[in-house]
Short mmCIF file of C-alpha atoms in Angstrom, two decimals:
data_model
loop_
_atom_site.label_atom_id
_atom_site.label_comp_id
_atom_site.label_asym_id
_atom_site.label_seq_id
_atom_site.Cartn_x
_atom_site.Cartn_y
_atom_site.Cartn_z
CA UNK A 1 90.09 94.05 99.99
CA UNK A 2 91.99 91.31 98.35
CA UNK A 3 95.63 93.17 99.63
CA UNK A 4 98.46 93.37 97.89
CA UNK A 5 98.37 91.46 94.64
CA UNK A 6 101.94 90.58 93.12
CA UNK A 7 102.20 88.25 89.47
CA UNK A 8 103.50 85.77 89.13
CA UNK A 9 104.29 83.72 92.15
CA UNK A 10 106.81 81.74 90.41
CA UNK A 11 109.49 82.50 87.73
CA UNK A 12 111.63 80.31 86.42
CA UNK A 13 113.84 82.36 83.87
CA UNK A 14 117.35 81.81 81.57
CA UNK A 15 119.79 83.57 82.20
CA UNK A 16 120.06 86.62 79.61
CA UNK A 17 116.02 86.74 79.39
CA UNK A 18 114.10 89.84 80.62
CA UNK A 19 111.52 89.12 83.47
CA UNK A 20 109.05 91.77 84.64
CA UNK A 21 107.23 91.12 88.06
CA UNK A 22 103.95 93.02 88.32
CA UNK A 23 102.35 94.25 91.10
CA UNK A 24 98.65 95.74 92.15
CA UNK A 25 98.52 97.86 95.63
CA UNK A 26 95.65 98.15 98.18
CA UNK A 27 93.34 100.43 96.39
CA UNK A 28 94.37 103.74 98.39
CA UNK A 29 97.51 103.23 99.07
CA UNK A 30 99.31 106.49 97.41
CA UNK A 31 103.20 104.49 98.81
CA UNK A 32 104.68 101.59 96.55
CA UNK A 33 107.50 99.96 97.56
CA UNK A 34 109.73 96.96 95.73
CA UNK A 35 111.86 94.90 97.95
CA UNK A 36 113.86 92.05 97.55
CA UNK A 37 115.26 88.81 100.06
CA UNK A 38 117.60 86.87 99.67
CA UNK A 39 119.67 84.28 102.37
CA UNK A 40 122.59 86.20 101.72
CA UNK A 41 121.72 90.09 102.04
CA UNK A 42 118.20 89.23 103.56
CA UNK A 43 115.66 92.25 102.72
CA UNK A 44 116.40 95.11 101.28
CA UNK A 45 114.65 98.06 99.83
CA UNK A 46 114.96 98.30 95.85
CA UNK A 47 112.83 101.50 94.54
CA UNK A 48 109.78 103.18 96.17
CA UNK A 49 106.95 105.57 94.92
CA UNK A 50 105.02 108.32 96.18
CA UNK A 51 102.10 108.83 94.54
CA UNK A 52 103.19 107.30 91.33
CA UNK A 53 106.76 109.80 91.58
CA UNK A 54 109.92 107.35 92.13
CA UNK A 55 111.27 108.68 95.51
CA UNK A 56 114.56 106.90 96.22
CA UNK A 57 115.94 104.58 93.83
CA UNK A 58 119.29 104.27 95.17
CA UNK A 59 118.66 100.53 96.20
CA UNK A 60 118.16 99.81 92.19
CA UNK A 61 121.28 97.09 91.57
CA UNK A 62 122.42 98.63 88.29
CA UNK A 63 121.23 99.27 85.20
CA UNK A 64 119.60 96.24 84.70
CA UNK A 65 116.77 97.12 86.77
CA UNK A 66 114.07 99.52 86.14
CA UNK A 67 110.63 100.16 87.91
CA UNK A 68 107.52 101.89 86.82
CA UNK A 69 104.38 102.83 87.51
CA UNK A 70 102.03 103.98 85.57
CA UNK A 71 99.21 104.99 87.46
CA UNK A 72 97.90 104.04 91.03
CA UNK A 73 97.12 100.56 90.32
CA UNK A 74 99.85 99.19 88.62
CA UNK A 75 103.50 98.77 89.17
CA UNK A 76 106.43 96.72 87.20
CA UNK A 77 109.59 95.57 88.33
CA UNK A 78 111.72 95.07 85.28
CA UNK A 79 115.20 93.03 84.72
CA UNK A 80 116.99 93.09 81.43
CA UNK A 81 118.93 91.22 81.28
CA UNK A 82 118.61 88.45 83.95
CA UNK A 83 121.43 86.91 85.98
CA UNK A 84 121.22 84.06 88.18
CA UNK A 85 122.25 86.34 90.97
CA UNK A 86 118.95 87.80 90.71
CA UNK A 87 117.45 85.01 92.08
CA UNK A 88 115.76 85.85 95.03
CA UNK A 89 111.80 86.93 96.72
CA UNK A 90 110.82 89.80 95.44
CA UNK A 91 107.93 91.88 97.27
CA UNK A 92 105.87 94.57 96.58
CA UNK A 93 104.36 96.67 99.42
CA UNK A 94 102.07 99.71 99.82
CA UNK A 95 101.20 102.36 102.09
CA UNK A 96 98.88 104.61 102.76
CA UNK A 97 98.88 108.33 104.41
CA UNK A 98 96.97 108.98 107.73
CA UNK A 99 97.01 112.26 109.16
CA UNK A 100 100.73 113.10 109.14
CA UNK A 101 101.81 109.35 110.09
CA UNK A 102 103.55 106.70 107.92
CA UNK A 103 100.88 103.62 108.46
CA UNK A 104 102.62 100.06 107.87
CA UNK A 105 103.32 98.82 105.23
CA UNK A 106 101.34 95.90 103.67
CA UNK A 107 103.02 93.45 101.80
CA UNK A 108 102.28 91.05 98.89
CA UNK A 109 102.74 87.37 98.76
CA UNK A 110 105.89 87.67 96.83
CA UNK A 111 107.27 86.55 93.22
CA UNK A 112 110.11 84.12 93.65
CA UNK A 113 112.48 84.22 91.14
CA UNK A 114 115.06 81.94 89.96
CA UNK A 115 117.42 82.63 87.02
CA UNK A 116 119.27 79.47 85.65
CA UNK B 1 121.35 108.21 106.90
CA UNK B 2 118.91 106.54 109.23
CA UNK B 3 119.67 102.56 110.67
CA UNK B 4 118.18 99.83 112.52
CA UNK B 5 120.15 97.38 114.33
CA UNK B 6 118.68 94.34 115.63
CA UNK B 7 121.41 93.04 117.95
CA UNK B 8 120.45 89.04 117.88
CA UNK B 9 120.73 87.20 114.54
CA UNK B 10 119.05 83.95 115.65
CA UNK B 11 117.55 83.09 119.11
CA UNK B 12 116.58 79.57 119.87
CA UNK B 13 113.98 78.95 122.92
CA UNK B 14 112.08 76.69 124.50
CA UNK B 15 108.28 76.61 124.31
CA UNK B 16 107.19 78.88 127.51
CA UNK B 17 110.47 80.61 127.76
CA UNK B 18 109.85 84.39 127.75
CA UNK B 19 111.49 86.58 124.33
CA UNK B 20 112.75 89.46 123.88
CA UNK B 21 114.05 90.57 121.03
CA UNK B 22 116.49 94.08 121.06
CA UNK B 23 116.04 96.96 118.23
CA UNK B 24 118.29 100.07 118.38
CA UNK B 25 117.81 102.97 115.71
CA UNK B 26 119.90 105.95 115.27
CA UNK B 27 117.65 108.61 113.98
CA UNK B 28 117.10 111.80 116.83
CA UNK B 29 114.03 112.98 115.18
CA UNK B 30 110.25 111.99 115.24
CA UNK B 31 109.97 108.28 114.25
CA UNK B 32 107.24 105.68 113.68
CA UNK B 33 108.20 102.03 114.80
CA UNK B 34 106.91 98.81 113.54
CA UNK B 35 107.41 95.25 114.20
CA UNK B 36 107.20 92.92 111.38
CA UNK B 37 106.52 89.14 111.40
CA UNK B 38 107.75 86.64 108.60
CA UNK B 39 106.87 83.45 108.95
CA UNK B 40 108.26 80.29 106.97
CA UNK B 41 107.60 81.06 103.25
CA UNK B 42 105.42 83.57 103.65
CA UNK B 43 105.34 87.45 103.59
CA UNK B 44 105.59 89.88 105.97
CA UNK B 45 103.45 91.11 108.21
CA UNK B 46 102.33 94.02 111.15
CA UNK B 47 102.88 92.81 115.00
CA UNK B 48 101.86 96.21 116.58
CA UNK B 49 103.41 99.71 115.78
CA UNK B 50 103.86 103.37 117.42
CA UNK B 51 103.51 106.54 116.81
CA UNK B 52 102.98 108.76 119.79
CA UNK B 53 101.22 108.47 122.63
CA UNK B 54 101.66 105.12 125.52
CA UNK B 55 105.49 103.85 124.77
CA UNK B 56 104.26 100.52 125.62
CA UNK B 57 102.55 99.04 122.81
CA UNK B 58 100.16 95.71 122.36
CA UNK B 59 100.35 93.71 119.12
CA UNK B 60 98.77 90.24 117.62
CA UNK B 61 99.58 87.17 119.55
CA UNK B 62 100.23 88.12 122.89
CA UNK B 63 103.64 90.57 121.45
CA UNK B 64 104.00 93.61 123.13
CA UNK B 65 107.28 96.40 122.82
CA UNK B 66 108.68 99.00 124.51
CA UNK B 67 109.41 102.66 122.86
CA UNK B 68 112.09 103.96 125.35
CA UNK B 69 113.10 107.54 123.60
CA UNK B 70 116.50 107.89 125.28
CA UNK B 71 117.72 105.01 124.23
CA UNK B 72 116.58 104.75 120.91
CA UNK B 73 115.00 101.00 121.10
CA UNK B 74 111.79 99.74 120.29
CA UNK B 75 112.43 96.25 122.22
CA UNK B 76 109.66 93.36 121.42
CA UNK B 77 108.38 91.25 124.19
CA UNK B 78 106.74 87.82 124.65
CA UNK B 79 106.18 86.05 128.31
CA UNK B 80 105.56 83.12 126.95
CA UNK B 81 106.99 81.87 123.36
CA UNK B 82 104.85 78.92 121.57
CA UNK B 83 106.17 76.73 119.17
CA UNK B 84 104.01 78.54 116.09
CA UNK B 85 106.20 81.62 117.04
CA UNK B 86 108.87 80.39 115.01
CA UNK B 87 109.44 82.53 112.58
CA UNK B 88 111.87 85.91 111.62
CA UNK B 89 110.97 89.42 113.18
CA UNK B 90 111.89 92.51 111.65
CA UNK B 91 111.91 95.64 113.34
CA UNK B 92 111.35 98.75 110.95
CA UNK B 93 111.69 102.82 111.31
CA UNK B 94 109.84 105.20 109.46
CA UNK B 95 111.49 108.88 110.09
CA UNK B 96 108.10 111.70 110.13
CA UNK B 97 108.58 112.96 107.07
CA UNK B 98 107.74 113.93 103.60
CA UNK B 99 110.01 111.07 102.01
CA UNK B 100 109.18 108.32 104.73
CA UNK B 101 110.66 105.88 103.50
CA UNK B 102 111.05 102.70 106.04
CA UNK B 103 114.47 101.16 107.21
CA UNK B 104 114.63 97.08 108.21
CA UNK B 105 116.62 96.18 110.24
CA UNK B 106 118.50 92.57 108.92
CA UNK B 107 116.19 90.22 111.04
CA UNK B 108 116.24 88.12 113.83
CA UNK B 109 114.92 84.48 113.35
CA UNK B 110 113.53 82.98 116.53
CA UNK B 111 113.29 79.09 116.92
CA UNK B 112 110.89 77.59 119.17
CA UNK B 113 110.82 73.98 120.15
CA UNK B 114 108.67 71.96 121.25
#
């Protein structure tokens, strides 16, 4: 399994432009989870999915944020419009179910963007 | 609302010098605890985990931690810290149920030198 894919690996952005980070889960995984790390607030837990079904968004910034996922392949991380204090790692992760237990997590290589 | 509190921000050690590494959480229910490794520029990754069974648990690389119950800590362990143990450690809970979702605690990085 190739694990968690994220796109791209780099961004390099304007301020004011829209930037959507994409991201493919283990095959199987049924949990998708967006985080993001910075120096400052180091990681923290944007938006995460349950079987395609946003759970918990409450770690969304504001409105300029938005997450989707449209089936169990596929996720976006969208930010309209961009601010240089977005600038930061942003990583995907997914999870699968095992008998009643929350297995780990498995995380993607990370997109890191940077908003001038 | 669930938290993890990893007492030590940054630790710097000397190659051979044992580690360990302190993780409190406050949930009272059934919990799943993980250990998380991040090292320079890369993502994170699984040391060991638990979910029931022997409270002391083996991971990758020689780590090992401690579930004690009654005093809600999941403590990680080294005997012997190398140099390519430099990195930052995360310590993460996962409460047993339905929602599940995971709480980091902020991260301790460990230097090792030479």
């Amino acid at each position: 399994d190739a694990g968690v894919i994220q796109s791209p690996r780099h961004e390099v952005t304007e301020m004011g432009q829209e930037v959507t980070l994409r991201c493919k889960p283990i095959s199987g995984h049924n949990s998708l989870f967006w985080y993001r790390q910075t120096m400052m607030r180091g990681l923290e837990l944007l938006i995460y999915f349950n079987n395609n079904v946003p759970i918990d968004d409450s770690g969304m910034p504001e409105d300029r944020f938005s997450a989707k996922m449209p089936n169990a392949s596929f996720s976006t991380l969208k930010i309209q419009p961009s601010e240089p204090r977005d600038s930061a790692v942003y990583f995907c992760a997914s999870r699968g179910l095992g008998a009643g237990n929350y297995n780990e997590q498995f995380f993607g290589p990370g997109t890191r963007l940077t908003v001038l | 609302a669930q938290s993890v509190s990893q007492h030590n921000h940054h630790v710097i050690l000397s190659e051979a010098a044992s580690l360990e590494l302190g993780c409190n959480y406050s949930y009272g229910g059934t919990v799943n605890l993980f250990w998380y490794v991040q090292y320079p520029g890369q993502h994170l990754q699984l040391l060991l985990k638990y979910f029931s069974g022997d409270p002391l648990v083996k991971g990758i690389k020689g780590f090992e931690a401690e579930f004690i119950k009654s005093k809600f800590s999941f403590n990680l362990r080294k005997p012997s810290v190398q140099w390519s143990d430099t990195a930052e450690y995360f310590c993460a809970v996962t409460r047993n149920t339905n929602a599940g979702k995971s709480t980091f605690g902020d991260g301790t990085t460990l230097t090792v030198k030479p």
